[in-house]
Coordinates of C-alpha atoms in Angstrom, one line a residue:
M942 CA -10.3 -34.8 -11.2
F943 CA -13.8 -36.1 -11.1
L944 CA -13.4 -35.8 -7.1
A945 CA -12.5 -32.6 -6.9
L946 CA -15.4 -31.3 -9.4
L947 CA -17.8 -33.4 -7.4
E948 CA -17.1 -32.0 -4.2
L949 CA -17.0 -28.2 -5.9
R950 CA -20.9 -29.3 -6.7
A951 CA -21.7 -30.6 -3.5
A952 CA -20.3 -27.6 -1.4
R953 CA -21.1 -25.0 -4.1
G954 CA -22.2 -22.8 -1.5
R955 CA -19.2 -22.6 0.0
F956 CA -17.1 -22.6 -2.8
A957 CA -19.3 -19.6 -4.2
L958 CA -18.8 -17.7 -1.4
M959 CA -14.9 -18.2 -1.7
G960 CA -14.8 -17.5 -5.4
S961 CA -16.9 -14.3 -4.6
V962 CA -14.2 -13.5 -1.8
V963 CA -11.6 -13.9 -4.8
V964 CA -13.5 -12.0 -7.3
L965 CA -13.5 -8.8 -5.0
V966 CA -9.8 -9.2 -4.0
A967 CA -8.8 -9.6 -7.6
A968 CA -11.2 -6.5 -8.8
L969 CA -9.7 -4.4 -6.0
V970 CA -6.1 -5.2 -7.3
G971 CA -7.2 -4.2 -10.5
I972 CA -8.9 -1.2 -9.5
V973 CA -5.9 0.1 -7.6
S974 CA -3.7 -1.0 -10.1
G975 CA -6.0 1.1 -12.8
F976 CA -5.7 4.4 -10.6
T977 CA -1.8 3.7 -10.2
T978 CA -1.3 3.7 -14.0
G979 CA -3.8 6.3 -14.6
L980 CA -2.4 9.0 -11.6
G981 CA 0.9 8.3 -12.9
D982 CA -0.1 9.4 -16.6
D983 CA -1.8 12.6 -15.0
T984 CA 1.1 13.3 -13.7
V985 CA 3.8 12.5 -15.8
S986 CA 2.5 12.1 -19.5
A987 CA 3.8 15.5 -20.6
L988 CA 7.6 14.3 -19.6
R989 CA 6.8 10.9 -20.8
G990 CA 6.3 12.4 -23.8
L991 CA 9.3 14.6 -24.5
P992 CA 11.6 13.0 -27.2
A993 CA 14.4 13.7 -24.9
S994 CA 16.7 11.1 -22.8
H995 CA 18.1 13.4 -20.7
L996 CA 17.4 16.6 -18.7
V997 CA 19.6 19.0 -17.0
F998 CA 19.1 20.9 -13.7
S999 CA 20.9 23.6 -11.9
S1000 CA 22.7 21.8 -8.8
D1001 CA 21.1 24.0 -6.1
A1002 CA 17.6 22.4 -7.0
R1003 CA 17.6 19.3 -5.3
S1004 CA 13.8 18.4 -5.1
D1005 CA 11.2 20.0 -7.3
Q1006 CA 13.5 20.8 -9.6
F1007 CA 10.7 22.1 -12.2
A1008 CA 9.8 24.7 -9.8
R1009 CA 13.4 25.6 -8.3
S1010 CA 15.7 24.5 -11.3
L1011 CA 16.7 27.8 -13.3
L1012 CA 19.4 27.8 -16.1
D1013 CA 20.8 30.7 -18.5
T1014 CA 21.7 30.6 -21.7
K1015 CA 25.3 30.8 -21.0
T1016 CA 25.3 27.9 -19.1
A1017 CA 23.5 26.0 -21.8
D1018 CA 25.6 27.3 -24.7
A1019 CA 28.7 25.8 -22.6
W1020 CA 27.1 22.9 -21.5
R1021 CA 25.5 21.9 -25.2
E1022 CA 29.6 22.6 -26.5
D1023 CA 31.0 20.3 -24.1
A1024 CA 28.4 17.5 -24.4
G1025 CA 28.7 17.2 -27.9
T1026 CA 24.8 16.5 -28.5
E1027 CA 21.8 18.4 -29.7
A1028 CA 20.1 20.1 -26.5
T1029 CA 17.4 23.1 -25.9
P1030 CA 15.7 24.9 -23.5
L1031 CA 12.6 23.7 -21.8
G1032 CA 10.6 25.7 -19.3
V1033 CA 7.8 24.4 -17.1
S1034 CA 5.2 26.3 -14.6
I1035 CA 1.6 26.1 -13.7
T1036 CA -0.7 28.8 -14.1
R1037 CA -4.4 29.7 -14.9
G1038 CA -6.2 31.4 -17.9
T1039 CA -9.3 32.4 -19.4
T1040 CA -10.4 32.1 -22.5
D1041 CA -12.3 35.0 -24.7
R1042 CA -15.5 32.8 -24.2
G1043 CA -15.1 32.9 -20.4
T1044 CA -13.9 29.4 -19.7
E1045 CA -11.3 29.3 -16.9
V1046 CA -8.6 26.7 -16.8
D1047 CA -5.5 25.8 -14.9
L1048 CA -2.7 24.6 -17.3
A1049 CA 1.2 23.3 -17.5
A1050 CA 3.2 25.9 -19.4
F1051 CA 5.6 24.2 -21.1
G1052 CA 8.0 26.8 -22.7
V1053 CA 9.9 25.3 -26.0
Q1054 CA 12.0 26.4 -28.8
P1055 CA 9.3 26.4 -32.4
T1056 CA 12.1 25.2 -34.1
G1057 CA 13.6 22.9 -31.3
F1058 CA 12.7 19.0 -31.1
L1059 CA 10.7 19.6 -28.3
S1060 CA 8.1 21.4 -30.3
P1061 CA 5.0 19.4 -29.9
D1062 CA 3.1 17.5 -33.2
V1063 CA -0.2 18.3 -33.2
T1064 CA -3.6 16.4 -34.0
S1065 CA -5.4 19.7 -35.5
G1066 CA -4.4 23.1 -36.3
S1067 CA -1.1 24.1 -36.5
R1068 CA 2.5 24.0 -34.6
L1069 CA 4.0 27.0 -33.2
T1070 CA 6.0 28.9 -35.2
A1071 CA 9.3 31.4 -34.0
A1072 CA 7.2 34.0 -36.5
D1073 CA 4.3 34.5 -33.6
A1074 CA 5.2 34.5 -30.1
G1075 CA 1.7 34.9 -29.0
T1076 CA 0.7 31.2 -30.1
V1077 CA -0.1 28.0 -28.0
V1078 CA -0.4 24.5 -28.8
I1079 CA -2.9 22.8 -26.2
S1080 CA -3.6 19.7 -24.6
A1081 CA -6.5 17.2 -25.8
A1082 CA -7.3 17.6 -22.1
L1083 CA -7.9 21.2 -22.5
A1084 CA -10.2 20.9 -25.5
D1085 CA -12.0 18.6 -23.1
D1086 CA -12.4 21.7 -20.7
G1087 CA -13.8 23.9 -23.1
V1088 CA -10.7 25.6 -25.1
A1089 CA -10.9 25.4 -28.6
V1090 CA -8.9 26.1 -31.6
G1091 CA -9.3 29.9 -32.5
D1092 CA -9.6 31.0 -29.1
T1093 CA -7.8 33.5 -27.2
L1094 CA -6.5 32.3 -24.0
V1095 CA -5.5 35.5 -21.6
I1096 CA -3.1 34.5 -18.4
D1097 CA -4.4 35.6 -15.3
R1098 CA -3.3 38.7 -13.6
L1099 CA -0.3 38.9 -16.3
G1100 CA -2.8 39.7 -19.1
I1101 CA -0.7 37.8 -21.9
E1102 CA -2.9 36.7 -24.7
L1103 CA -2.3 33.8 -26.3
R1104 CA -4.0 32.5 -29.2
V1105 CA -4.9 28.7 -29.6
V1106 CA -3.4 27.6 -33.0
G1107 CA -3.5 23.8 -32.5
A1108 CA -4.1 21.0 -30.4
T1109 CA -1.8 17.9 -29.2
G1110 CA -2.8 14.4 -27.5
R1111 CA -3.8 14.1 -24.0
L1112 CA -1.0 15.3 -22.2
S1113 CA -0.4 16.7 -18.6
Y1114 CA 2.0 17.6 -15.7
G1115 CA 1.2 17.4 -11.9
H1116 CA -2.7 16.5 -12.8
V1117 CA -2.8 19.6 -15.0
P1118 CA -3.2 19.6 -18.5
A1119 CA -0.6 21.0 -20.8
A1120 CA 0.0 24.0 -23.0
Y1121 CA 3.2 24.7 -25.3
V1122 CA 4.1 28.1 -25.8
P1123 CA 7.2 29.9 -27.1
L1124 CA 10.2 29.9 -24.5
K1125 CA 10.0 33.7 -24.6
T1126 CA 6.5 33.7 -23.8
W1127 CA 6.8 31.2 -21.4
Q1128 CA 9.8 33.6 -19.8
R1129 CA 7.0 36.3 -19.5
I1130 CA 4.5 34.0 -17.6
R1131 CA 7.5 32.6 -15.4
F1132 CA 9.3 35.9 -14.4
S1133 CA 6.5 38.9 -15.3
T1134 CA 5.3 40.7 -12.3
P1135 CA 1.2 41.9 -12.5
G1136 CA 0.5 45.1 -13.4
A1137 CA 4.2 45.7 -15.0
P1138 CA 4.6 47.0 -18.4
A1139 CA 4.5 44.9 -21.1
A1140 CA 7.8 45.8 -22.5
T1141 CA 9.7 45.3 -19.4
A1142 CA 12.2 43.0 -19.5
V1143 CA 12.3 39.4 -18.1
P1144 CA 15.5 37.0 -17.3
D1145 CA 16.8 34.7 -20.2
Q1146 CA 16.3 31.6 -18.1
F1147 CA 14.5 28.4 -18.2
S1148 CA 14.1 25.5 -15.9
A1149 CA 15.9 22.8 -17.8
L1150 CA 18.3 21.7 -20.7
A1151 CA 16.5 18.7 -22.5
L1152 CA 19.1 16.4 -24.5
R1153 CA 18.0 14.4 -27.3
S1154 CA 20.5 11.7 -26.6
P1155 CA 23.3 11.1 -24.2
A1156 CA 26.3 13.4 -24.0
H1157 CA 29.5 12.3 -25.5
T1158 CA 31.3 13.3 -22.2
S1159 CA 30.7 12.0 -18.8
A1160 CA 27.3 13.3 -17.5
A1161 CA 29.2 13.9 -13.9
D1162 CA 31.9 15.7 -15.5
L1163 CA 29.8 17.9 -16.9
D1164 CA 27.5 18.3 -14.2
E1165 CA 30.9 19.1 -11.9
R1166 CA 32.1 21.7 -14.3
H1167 CA 28.8 23.5 -15.2
S1168 CA 27.3 23.3 -11.3
T1169 CA 24.4 21.6 -12.8
T1170 CA 22.4 18.0 -12.1
T1171 CA 21.4 15.6 -15.4
L1172 CA 18.9 13.1 -14.7
T1173 CA 17.5 10.7 -17.3
R1174 CA 13.6 11.2 -18.4
E1175 CA 12.7 9.0 -16.1
E1176 CA 14.5 9.8 -12.8
A1177 CA 12.7 13.7 -13.7
Y1178 CA 9.6 12.3 -13.2
E1179 CA 10.1 12.3 -9.4
A1180 CA 10.7 16.1 -10.0
A1181 CA 6.9 16.4 -11.0
P1182 CA 4.5 17.5 -8.1
G1183 CA 3.1 14.4 -6.5
Y1184 CA 4.2 11.7 -8.5
T1185 CA 6.7 9.6 -5.8
G1186 CA 3.9 10.1 -2.8
E1187 CA 1.7 8.8 -5.2
R1188 CA 3.2 6.0 -6.3
V1189 CA 4.4 5.1 -2.8
T1190 CA 0.4 5.2 -1.4
M1191 CA -1.0 3.2 -4.5
S1192 CA 1.9 0.6 -4.5
S1193 CA 1.7 0.4 -0.6
I1194 CA -1.9 -0.4 -0.9
Q1195 CA -1.2 -3.1 -3.8
V1196 CA 1.5 -4.7 -1.7
F1197 CA -1.0 -5.2 1.1
L1198 CA -3.8 -6.8 -1.4
Y1199 CA -1.4 -9.4 -2.6
L1200 CA -0.5 -10.4 1.3
I1201 CA -4.4 -10.3 2.0
A1202 CA -5.1 -12.6 -0.9
P1203 CA -3.2 -15.9 -0.1
L1204 CA -4.1 -15.5 3.7
V1205 CA -7.8 -15.5 2.4
V1206 CA -7.4 -18.0 0.3
G1207 CA -5.3 -20.4 2.7
A1208 CA -7.7 -19.8 5.5
F1209 CA -10.6 -21.1 3.5
F1210 CA -8.8 -23.9 2.1
A1211 CA -7.4 -25.0 6.1
V1212 CA -11.0 -24.6 7.6
W1213 CA -12.3 -26.7 4.2
T1214 CA -9.3 -29.5 4.9
V1215 CA -9.9 -29.8 8.4
Q1216 CA -13.8 -30.4 7.9
R1217 CA -13.1 -33.1 5.2
G1218 CA -10.5 -34.5 7.2
P1219 CA -12.3 -38.2 7.6
E1220 CA -13.3 -38.3 4.0
L1221 CA -9.3 -37.8 3.1
A1222 CA -8.4 -40.5 5.7
L1223 CA -11.4 -42.9 4.2
L1224 CA -9.7 -41.9 0.5
R1225 CA -6.2 -43.1 1.8
A1226 CA -7.8 -46.0 3.6
L1227 CA -9.3 -47.2 0.3
G1228 CA -5.9 -46.8 -1.3
A1229 CA -5.5 -43.2 -2.6
S1230 CA -1.9 -42.3 -2.8
R1231 CA -1.0 -38.8 -1.1
R1232 CA 0.1 -37.1 -4.6
R1233 CA -3.4 -38.0 -5.8
L1234 CA -4.9 -36.3 -2.7
L1235 CA -2.1 -33.6 -3.3
A1236 CA -3.5 -32.9 -6.9
H1237 CA -7.1 -33.3 -5.8
T1238 CA -6.5 -30.1 -3.5
V1239 CA -4.6 -28.3 -6.0
V1240 CA -7.1 -28.6 -8.8
Q1241 CA -10.1 -27.6 -6.4
A1242 CA -7.8 -24.3 -5.2
A1243 CA -7.0 -23.7 -8.8
L1244 CA -10.5 -23.8 -10.3
V1245 CA -11.6 -21.4 -7.5
V1246 CA -8.8 -18.9 -7.7
V1247 CA -8.6 -18.6 -11.5
A1248 CA -12.5 -18.5 -11.8
G1249 CA -12.6 -15.6 -9.2
T1250 CA -9.5 -13.8 -10.9
A1251 CA -10.9 -13.8 -14.2
G1252 CA -14.0 -12.6 -12.7
G1253 CA -12.5 -9.9 -10.6
A1254 CA -10.8 -8.9 -14.1
V1255 CA -13.8 -8.4 -15.7
L1256 CA -14.9 -6.2 -12.6
A1257 CA -12.0 -4.5 -13.0
A1258 CA -12.1 -3.9 -16.5
A1259 CA -16.0 -2.9 -16.4
V1260 CA -15.1 -0.1 -13.3
G1261 CA -12.6 1.0 -16.1
L1262 CA -15.1 1.5 -18.8
L1263 CA -17.8 3.1 -16.3
V1264 CA -15.7 6.1 -15.0
G1265 CA -14.1 6.5 -18.3
E1266 CA -12.3 9.9 -18.5
Q1267 CA -14.0 11.1 -15.5
V1268 CA -11.0 10.3 -13.2
P1269 CA -7.4 9.1 -13.7
F1270 CA -7.5 5.6 -14.5
S1271 CA -5.9 3.6 -16.7
L1272 CA -6.1 -0.1 -17.0
P1273 CA -4.5 -1.4 -20.6
A1274 CA -4.4 -5.3 -21.2
T1275 CA -0.9 -5.7 -20.5
T1276 CA -1.3 -4.2 -16.8
L1277 CA -4.4 -6.2 -16.5
V1278 CA -3.2 -9.3 -17.3
T1279 CA 0.3 -9.1 -15.3
T1280 CA -2.1 -7.9 -12.0
M1281 CA -4.4 -10.7 -12.7
C1282 CA -1.8 -13.4 -13.0
T1283 CA 0.2 -12.4 -9.6
V1284 CA -3.3 -12.3 -7.9
A1285 CA -3.9 -15.9 -9.1
A1286 CA -0.3 -16.6 -8.3
V1287 CA -0.3 -15.4 -4.7
G1288 CA -4.1 -17.2 -4.0
L1289 CA -2.5 -20.3 -5.0
A1290 CA 0.6 -20.0 -2.8
G1291 CA -2.0 -19.4 0.0
T1292 CA -2.9 -22.9 -0.4
A1293 CA 0.4 -24.3 0.3
L1294 CA -0.9 -24.0 4.0
T1295 CA -2.9 -27.0 3.7
L1296 CA -1.2 -29.3 1.6
R1297 CA 0.6 -30.6 4.9
R1298 CA -2.8 -31.8 6.4
V1299 CA -3.9 -33.2 3.1
T1300 CA -0.6 -35.2 2.5
S1301 CA -0.9 -36.1 6.5
A1302 CA -4.2 -37.7 6.4
D1303 CA -4.3 -41.3 8.4
P1304 CA -6.1 -44.2 7.1
L1305 CA -6.2 -45.3 10.5
T1306 CA -8.7 -42.9 11.6
M1307 CA -11.7 -44.8 9.4
L1308 CA -10.4 -48.1 10.4
G1309 CA -10.8 -47.2 14.1
A1310 CA -7.5 -46.2 15.8
N1311 CA -9.3 -43.1 17.2
R1312 CA -11.8 -45.3 19.2

């Protein structure tokens, strides 16, 4: 341990340079992890917040189910009766609107039954009620965009007026803030034609059927009987626009960084071991055991990697505080710790490239065997 610290002090410039590289790699991994989590939250947080275990879609919708799936009341009633569990309709679509104060916003309209279990809790204002179909509960993200409780939100091209009665948590779908409306109002938003009279009938359909708990009967049997597809809530995340592509892209970047870290650390310590080959041979000639030299190398690597990883964690957390809510970035403490531990582990694994050369140091080198 003393020798390891002595060499760190003597070659502090080289070790500082290596530590800086580890800091940057660890910080980059942490930042990518924060963006991965943030983008995922920004895409499916509204789905994640649904108090449902499964979602039922029409069988003809094999991808982008929320946009392509349509179920009717007859199918929903039959499914609910056969499943023996609480179920409620859910409509999801993305639209645009303008408030009476001229604020233009995009919103993901979630059509729910006001008395059903999907009706959101509110942090301010009041909840949806069956008595008034012209109301909306907005996400906190819409409040950040300038929409406030008491505003009137008009859906573009359709002229549907919605009175903002409450606000809920920061929920979004497909990077668009969520807004919850009564199911009948959602059906008007989804199926109305611009310029058509307000009294025009719209189909009594919706995107999915949400189950509070798993069906008592096999979901596969129910799907075959009613021409539907049942997914768990987590599986339904892939139906959100862009979710799968974003996850694959960001995860691929993380994997490459995890592969780069051990190579960089291993290359540095390989060169460092070659440079101090005579010193290692001298230590062997003086009686130092292979185990002692091995522990000496591992301690050096651990100090550099752990210190660099800790610095990278601080830098990644600072970036998270800096960007705030301006971009979809989320780096909880548990995620940060897990990511940094992985970086440290793969970094230390890179030192395995140098261990054989350390343990094979020949004491005869210092006794003139090479002359």
